[in-house]
Coordinates of C-alpha atoms in Angstrom, one line a residue:
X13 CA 9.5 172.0 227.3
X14 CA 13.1 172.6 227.1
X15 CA 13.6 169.1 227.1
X16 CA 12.1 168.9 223.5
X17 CA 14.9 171.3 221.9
X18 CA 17.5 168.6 221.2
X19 CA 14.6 166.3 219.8
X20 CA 12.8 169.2 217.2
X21 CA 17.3 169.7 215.9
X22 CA 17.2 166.8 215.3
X23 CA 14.1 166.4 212.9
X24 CA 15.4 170.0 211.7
X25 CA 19.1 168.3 211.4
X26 CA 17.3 165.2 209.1
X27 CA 14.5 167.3 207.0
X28 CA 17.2 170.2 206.3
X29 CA 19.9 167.8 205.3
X30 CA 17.5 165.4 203.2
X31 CA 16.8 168.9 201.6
X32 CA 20.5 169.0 201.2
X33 CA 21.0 165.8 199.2
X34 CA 17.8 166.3 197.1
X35 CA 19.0 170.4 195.8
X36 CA 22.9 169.3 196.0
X37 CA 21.9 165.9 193.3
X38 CA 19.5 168.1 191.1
X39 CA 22.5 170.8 190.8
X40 CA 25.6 168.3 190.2
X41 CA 23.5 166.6 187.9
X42 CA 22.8 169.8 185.6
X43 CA 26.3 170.6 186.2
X44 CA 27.3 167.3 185.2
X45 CA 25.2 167.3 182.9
X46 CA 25.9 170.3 180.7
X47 CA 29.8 169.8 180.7
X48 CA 29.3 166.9 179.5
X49 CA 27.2 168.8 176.8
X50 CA 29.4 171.7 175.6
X51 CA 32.1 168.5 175.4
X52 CA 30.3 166.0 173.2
X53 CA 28.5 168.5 170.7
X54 CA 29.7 169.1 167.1
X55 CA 30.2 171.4 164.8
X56 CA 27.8 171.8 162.0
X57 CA 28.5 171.6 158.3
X58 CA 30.3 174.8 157.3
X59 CA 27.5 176.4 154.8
X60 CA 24.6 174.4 156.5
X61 CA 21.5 175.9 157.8
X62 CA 22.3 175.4 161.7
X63 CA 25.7 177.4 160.7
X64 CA 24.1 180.1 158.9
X65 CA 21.8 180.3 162.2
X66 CA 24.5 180.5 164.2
X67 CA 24.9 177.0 165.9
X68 CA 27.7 176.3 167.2
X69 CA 27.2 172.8 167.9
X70 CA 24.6 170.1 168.2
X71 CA 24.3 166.6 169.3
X72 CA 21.2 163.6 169.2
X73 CA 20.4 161.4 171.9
X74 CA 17.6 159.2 172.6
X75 CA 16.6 159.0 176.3
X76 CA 12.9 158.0 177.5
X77 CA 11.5 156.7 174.4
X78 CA 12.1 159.8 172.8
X79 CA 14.8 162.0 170.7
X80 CA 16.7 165.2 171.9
X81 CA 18.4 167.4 169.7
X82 CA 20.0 170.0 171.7
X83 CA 21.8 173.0 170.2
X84 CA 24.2 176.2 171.1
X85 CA 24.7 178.8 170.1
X86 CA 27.6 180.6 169.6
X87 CA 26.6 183.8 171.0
X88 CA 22.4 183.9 170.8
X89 CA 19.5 183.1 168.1
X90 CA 18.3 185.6 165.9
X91 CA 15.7 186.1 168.3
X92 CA 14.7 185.7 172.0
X93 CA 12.6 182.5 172.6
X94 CA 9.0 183.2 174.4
X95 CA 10.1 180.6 177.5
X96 CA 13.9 180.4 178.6
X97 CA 14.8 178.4 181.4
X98 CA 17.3 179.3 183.9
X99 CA 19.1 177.0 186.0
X100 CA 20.0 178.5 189.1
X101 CA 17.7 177.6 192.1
X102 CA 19.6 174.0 192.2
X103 CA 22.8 175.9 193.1
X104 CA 21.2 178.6 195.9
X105 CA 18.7 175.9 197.5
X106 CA 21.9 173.4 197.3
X107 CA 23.9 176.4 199.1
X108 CA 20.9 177.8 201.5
X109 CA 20.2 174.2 202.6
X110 CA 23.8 173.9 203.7
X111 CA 24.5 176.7 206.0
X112 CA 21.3 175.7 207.5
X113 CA 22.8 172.4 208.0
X114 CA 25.9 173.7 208.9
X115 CA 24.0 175.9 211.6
X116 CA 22.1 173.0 213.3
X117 CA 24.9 170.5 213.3
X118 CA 27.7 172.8 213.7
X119 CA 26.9 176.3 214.8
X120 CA 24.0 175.9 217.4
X121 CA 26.4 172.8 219.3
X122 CA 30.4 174.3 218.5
X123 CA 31.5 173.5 222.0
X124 CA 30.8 169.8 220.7
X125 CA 30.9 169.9 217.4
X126 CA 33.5 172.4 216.4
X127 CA 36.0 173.0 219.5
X128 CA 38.5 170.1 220.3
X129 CA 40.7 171.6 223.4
X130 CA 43.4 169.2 222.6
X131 CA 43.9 171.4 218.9
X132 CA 43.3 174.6 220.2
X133 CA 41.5 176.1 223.3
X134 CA 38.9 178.5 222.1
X135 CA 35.0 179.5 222.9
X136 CA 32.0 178.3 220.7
X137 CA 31.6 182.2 219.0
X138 CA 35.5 182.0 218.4
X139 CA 35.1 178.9 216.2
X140 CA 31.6 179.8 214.5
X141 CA 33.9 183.1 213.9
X142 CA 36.5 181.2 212.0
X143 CA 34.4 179.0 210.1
X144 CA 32.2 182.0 208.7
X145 CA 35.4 183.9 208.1
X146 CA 36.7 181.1 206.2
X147 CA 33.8 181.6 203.9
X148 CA 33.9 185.5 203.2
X149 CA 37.7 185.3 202.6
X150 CA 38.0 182.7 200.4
X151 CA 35.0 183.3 197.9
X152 CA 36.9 187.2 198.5
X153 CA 40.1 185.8 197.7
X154 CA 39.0 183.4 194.9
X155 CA 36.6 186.4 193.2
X156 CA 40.0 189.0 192.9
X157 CA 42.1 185.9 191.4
X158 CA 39.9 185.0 188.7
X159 CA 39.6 188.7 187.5
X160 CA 43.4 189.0 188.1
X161 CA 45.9 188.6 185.1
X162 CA 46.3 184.8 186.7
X163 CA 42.9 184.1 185.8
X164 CA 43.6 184.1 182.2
X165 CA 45.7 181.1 182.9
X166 CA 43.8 178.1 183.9
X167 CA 46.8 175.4 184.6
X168 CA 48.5 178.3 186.8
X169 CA 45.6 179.4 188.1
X170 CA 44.2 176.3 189.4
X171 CA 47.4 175.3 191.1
X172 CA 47.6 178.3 193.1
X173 CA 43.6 177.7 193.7
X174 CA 43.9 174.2 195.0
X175 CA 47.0 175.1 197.3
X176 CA 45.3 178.0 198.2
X177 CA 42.3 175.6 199.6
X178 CA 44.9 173.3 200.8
X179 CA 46.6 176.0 203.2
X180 CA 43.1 176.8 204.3
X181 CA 42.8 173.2 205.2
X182 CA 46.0 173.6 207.1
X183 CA 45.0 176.2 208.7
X184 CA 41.4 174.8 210.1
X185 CA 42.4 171.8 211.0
X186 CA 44.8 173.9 213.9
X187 CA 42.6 176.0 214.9
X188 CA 38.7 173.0 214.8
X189 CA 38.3 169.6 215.4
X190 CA 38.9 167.7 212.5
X191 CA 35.3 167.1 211.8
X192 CA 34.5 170.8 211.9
X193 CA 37.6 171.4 210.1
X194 CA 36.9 169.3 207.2
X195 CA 33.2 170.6 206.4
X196 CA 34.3 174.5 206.5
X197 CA 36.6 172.8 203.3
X198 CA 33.5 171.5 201.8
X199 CA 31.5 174.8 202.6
X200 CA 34.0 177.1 201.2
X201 CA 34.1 174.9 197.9
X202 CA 30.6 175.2 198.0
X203 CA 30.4 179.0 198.4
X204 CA 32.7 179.3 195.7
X205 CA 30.7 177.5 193.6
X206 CA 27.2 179.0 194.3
X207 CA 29.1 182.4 194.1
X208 CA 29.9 181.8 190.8
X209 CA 25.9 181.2 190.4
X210 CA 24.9 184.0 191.8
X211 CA 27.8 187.1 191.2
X212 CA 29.7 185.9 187.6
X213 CA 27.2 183.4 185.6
X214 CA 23.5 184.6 186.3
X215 CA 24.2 188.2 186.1
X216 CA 26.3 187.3 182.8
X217 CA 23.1 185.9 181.3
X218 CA 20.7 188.4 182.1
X219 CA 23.0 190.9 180.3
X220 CA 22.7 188.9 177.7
X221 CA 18.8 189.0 177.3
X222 CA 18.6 191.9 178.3
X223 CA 20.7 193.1 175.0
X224 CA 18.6 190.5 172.9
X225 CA 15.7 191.9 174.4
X226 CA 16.6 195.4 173.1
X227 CA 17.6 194.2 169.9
X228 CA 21.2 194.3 170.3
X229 CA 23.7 191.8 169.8
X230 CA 25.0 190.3 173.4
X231 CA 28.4 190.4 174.3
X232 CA 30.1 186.8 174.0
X233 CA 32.5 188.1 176.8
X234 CA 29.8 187.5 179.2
X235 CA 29.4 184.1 178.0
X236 CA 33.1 183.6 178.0
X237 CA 33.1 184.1 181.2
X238 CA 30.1 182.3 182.8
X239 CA 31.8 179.3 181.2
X240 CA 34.9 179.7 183.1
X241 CA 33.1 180.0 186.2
X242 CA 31.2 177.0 185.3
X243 CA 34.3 174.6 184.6
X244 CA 36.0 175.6 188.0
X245 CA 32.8 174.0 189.4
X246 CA 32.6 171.2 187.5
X247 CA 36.5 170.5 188.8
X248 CA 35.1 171.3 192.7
X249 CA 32.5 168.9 192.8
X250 CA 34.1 165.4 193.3
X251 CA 36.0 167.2 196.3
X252 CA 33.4 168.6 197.9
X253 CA 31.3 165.4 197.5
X254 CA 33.8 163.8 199.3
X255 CA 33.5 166.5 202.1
X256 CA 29.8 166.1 202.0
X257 CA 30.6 162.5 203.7
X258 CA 33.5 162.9 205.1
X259 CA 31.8 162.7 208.8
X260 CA 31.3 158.9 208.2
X261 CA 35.1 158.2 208.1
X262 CA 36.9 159.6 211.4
X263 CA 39.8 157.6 209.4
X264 CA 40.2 161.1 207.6
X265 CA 39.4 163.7 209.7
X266 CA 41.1 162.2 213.1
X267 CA 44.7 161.8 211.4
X268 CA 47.4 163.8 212.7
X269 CA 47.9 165.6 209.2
X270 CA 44.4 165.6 208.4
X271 CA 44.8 168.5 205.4
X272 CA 47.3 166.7 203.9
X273 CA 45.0 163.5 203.8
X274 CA 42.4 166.1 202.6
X275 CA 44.6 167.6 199.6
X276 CA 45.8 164.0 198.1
X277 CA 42.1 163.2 198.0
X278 CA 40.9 166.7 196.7
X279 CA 43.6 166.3 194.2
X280 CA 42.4 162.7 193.5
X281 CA 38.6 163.6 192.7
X282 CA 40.0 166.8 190.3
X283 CA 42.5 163.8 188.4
X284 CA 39.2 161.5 188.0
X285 CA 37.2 164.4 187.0
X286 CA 39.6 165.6 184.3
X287 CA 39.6 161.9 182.8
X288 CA 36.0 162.7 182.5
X289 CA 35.9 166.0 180.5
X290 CA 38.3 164.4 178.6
X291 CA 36.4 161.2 177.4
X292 CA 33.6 163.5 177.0
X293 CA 35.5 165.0 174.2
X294 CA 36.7 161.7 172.5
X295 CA 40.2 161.5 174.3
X296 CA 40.9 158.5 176.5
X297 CA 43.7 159.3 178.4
X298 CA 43.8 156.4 181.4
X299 CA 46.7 158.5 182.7
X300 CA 44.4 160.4 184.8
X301 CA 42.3 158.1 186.7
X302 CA 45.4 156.4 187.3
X303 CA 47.0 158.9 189.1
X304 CA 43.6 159.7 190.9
X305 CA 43.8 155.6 192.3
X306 CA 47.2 156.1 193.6
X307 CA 46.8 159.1 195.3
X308 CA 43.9 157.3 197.1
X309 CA 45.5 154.3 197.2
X310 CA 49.0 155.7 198.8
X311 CA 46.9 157.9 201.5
X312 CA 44.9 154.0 202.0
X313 CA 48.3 153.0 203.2
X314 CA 49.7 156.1 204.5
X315 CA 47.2 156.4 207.4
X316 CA 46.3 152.7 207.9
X317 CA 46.3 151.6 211.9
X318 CA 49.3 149.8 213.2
X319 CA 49.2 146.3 213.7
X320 CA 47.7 145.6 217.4
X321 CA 50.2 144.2 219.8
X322 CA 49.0 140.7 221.2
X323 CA 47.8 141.1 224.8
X324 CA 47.8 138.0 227.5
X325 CA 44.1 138.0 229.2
X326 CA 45.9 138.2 232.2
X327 CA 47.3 141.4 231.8
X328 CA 43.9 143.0 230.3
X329 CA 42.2 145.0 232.3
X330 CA 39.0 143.8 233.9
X331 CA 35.5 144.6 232.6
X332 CA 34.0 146.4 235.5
X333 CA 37.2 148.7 234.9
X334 CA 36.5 149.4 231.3
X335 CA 33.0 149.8 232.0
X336 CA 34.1 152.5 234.8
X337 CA 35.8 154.2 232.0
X338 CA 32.5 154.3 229.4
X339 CA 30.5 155.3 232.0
X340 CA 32.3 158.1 232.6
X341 CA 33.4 159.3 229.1
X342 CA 31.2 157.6 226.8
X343 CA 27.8 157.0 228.4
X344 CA 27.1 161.0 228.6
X345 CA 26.2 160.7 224.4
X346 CA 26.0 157.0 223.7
X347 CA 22.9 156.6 226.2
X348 CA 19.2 155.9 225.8
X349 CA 18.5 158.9 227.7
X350 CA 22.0 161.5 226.8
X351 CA 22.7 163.9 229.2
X352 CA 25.1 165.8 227.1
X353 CA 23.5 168.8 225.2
X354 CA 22.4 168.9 222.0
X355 CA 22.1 165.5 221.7
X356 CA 18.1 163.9 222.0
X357 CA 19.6 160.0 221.5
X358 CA 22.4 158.2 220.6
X359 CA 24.4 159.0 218.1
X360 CA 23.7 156.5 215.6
X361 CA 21.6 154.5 217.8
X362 CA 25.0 152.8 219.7
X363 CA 24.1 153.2 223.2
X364 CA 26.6 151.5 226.3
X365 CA 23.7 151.6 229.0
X366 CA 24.5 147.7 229.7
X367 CA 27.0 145.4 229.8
X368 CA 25.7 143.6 227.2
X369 CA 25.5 146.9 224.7
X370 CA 29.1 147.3 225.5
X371 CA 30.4 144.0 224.7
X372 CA 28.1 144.0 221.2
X373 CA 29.8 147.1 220.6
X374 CA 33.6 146.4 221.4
X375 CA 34.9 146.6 217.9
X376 CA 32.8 150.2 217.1
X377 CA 34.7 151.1 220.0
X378 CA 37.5 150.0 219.4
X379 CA 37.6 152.0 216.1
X380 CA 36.7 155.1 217.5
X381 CA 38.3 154.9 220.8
X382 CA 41.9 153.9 219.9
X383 CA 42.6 153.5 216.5
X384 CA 40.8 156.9 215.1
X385 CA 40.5 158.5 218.1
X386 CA 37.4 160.4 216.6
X387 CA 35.7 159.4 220.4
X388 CA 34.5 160.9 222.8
X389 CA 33.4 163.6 220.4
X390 CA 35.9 166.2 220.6
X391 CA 37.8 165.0 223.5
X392 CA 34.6 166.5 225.3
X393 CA 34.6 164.2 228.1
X394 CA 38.6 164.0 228.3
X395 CA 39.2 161.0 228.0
X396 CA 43.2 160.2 228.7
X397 CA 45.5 158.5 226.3
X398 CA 45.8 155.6 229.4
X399 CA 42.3 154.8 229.3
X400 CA 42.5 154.6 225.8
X401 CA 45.5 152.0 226.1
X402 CA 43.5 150.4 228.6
X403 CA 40.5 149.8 226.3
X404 CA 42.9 148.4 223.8
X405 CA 44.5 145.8 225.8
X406 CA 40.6 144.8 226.8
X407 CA 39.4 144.4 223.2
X408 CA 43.1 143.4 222.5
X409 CA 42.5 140.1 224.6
X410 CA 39.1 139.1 223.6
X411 CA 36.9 142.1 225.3
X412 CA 36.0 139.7 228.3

């Protein structure tokens, strides 16, 4: 039966991160969603009704064949309402989902999936240690700068956060593979963010009912502060939806300054996000986005493969040769039947059991072989920088 482990991971691997996608959309949106809120309602009349109740601001929209007229308060209603819902299972199924994933992919396969020996040479319970470290420390660190005297300042304050995540980048990406490296970035964002959830904005708001329910006025401090919480995640969610695919592009990941690619992107998604919050509140300012394109376009350029030097078919290697090279560093994942664990088929269905398969997929390997060198996964096979050359000058000249 132990032949059947790889295959149940890897229906545990697609159910838990379709779970992941479904939680993670339902808890951008409401975050989305309500930002956009608190920045396109308006003040009522001075004297009206809604003032005298204590709106702070309302807006109308039509959506569905019907009319909404949400409204906040500035504090709380006169009275507590009979049914109140709370929006917090989207951010701890979002977060739960993902260290599951994070586990199955990651954690239950770290000699593949986490250790590269050409970054540094550690053991499988030495890298699951540094990527749950990563997570305790930073949502630690993170927690004590927000109450800190800094955390009154929210320019200041996210400069030192973002280089803060950028040096853990740094860090990572010396210590994992680049893969691994990269989604411990996402998953400390994303611990950030449900932390806020669970430790700053939920138990903020129950304070609140709970003084309502008493018959005493809340405290707007506790309101104060869930919304600060809540506008550091709004700014974290285009980077960590970034992270979230990152995997796809070894582009990324597989560079040689891989954090730095990492922070002109992060900083990228938090330039597009501002232009966001800011339209939301009736200011255009292209300025933003702007910047956000040519940081994406300049890292586009920066990391961009070299031009490939012409090869003469002569001097390309044959294709029994190349073949002796697949077989022997490729065919252990990219096989019908893989022999390498933790994997129950081939990784994206690519499989190089036949000549045939191989010359189909000369350009996929091509890609990942030489110009991103994101394969063999990890370096787990050790491939050597000559057979890599040597595959180059055989796709180089045609892939004969």
């Amino acid at each position: 039966m132990d032949y059947l482990i790889p295959y149940g991971l890897e229906w545990a691997n697609l159910l838990v991160r379709w779970l992941h996608i479904i939680t993670g959309i339902a808890w951008i949106g409401a975050s989305f969603y309500f930002v956009w809120l608190d920045n396109s309602i308006r003040p009522p009349a001075p004297g009206s009704e809604l003032a005298k109740k204590g709106v702070s601001g309302e807006l109308w929209a039509v959506h569905g064949g019907g009319f909404y007229n949400p409204q906040k308060y500035l504090v709380a209603p006169a009275e507590l309402p009979k049914e109140l819902h709370w929006f917090k299972w989207e951010a701890y199924s979002t977060w739960l989902s993902g260290i599951a994933l994070l586990t199955i992919a990651y954690y239950f396969n770290a000699q593949a999936m986490m250790v590269d020996k050409q970054v540094a040479d550690i053991s499988s319970l030495q890298a699951v240690g540094v990527g749950i470290g990563t997570l305790v420390v930073g949502w630690t660190v993170y927690d004590l700068l927000c109450r800190s005297p800094l955390g009154k300042h929210e320019l200041w304050f996210g400069v030192v956060v973002f280089c803060l995540i950028v040096a853990a980048a740094y860090g990572l990406t010396h210590v994992l593979s680049g893969r691994a490296a990269y989604i411990h970035v996402g998953a400390l964002i994303g611990t950030i963010m449900v932390g806020n959830v669970l430790m700053l904005i939920i138990p903020g708001q129950r304070k609140m009912v709970e003084a309502m329910s008493a018959g005493r006025m809340p405290d707007p401090v506790h309101g104060q502060k869930a919304k600060q919480r809540s506008v550091h995640n709004n700014y974290f969610t285009l980077p960590v939806l970034f992270i979230m695919i990152s995997n796809h592009y070894a582009m990324t990941y597989r560079h040689e300054h891989a954090w730095l690619v990492l922070a002109f992107i992060m900083a990228a998604g938090v330039f597009i996000r501002h232009f966001f919050n800011l339209r939301h509140k009736g200011r255009v300012e292209w300025r933003y986005p702007a910047i956000g394109v040519a940081l994406l376009a300049g890292v586009a350029v920066a990391i961009a493969p070299a031009r490939p030097v012409a090869v003469a078919a002569a001097a390309a290697p044959g294709f029994a040769e190349i073949k002796a090279v697949i077989d022997a560093r490729c065919l252990s994942c990219h096989a019908a039947q893989p022999t390498q664990p933790g994997f129950a088929a081939a990784p994206l269905g690519v499989a190089f059991d036949t000549a045939a398969e191989i010359h189909q997929n000369a350009e996929k390997i091509y890609k990942q072989v030489v110009q991103t060198r994101a394969m063999p996964l990890a370096n787990l096979t050790n491939m050597t920088d000559a057979e890599r050359a040597r595959i180059a000058a055989w796709y180089e000249a045609g892939a004969k």
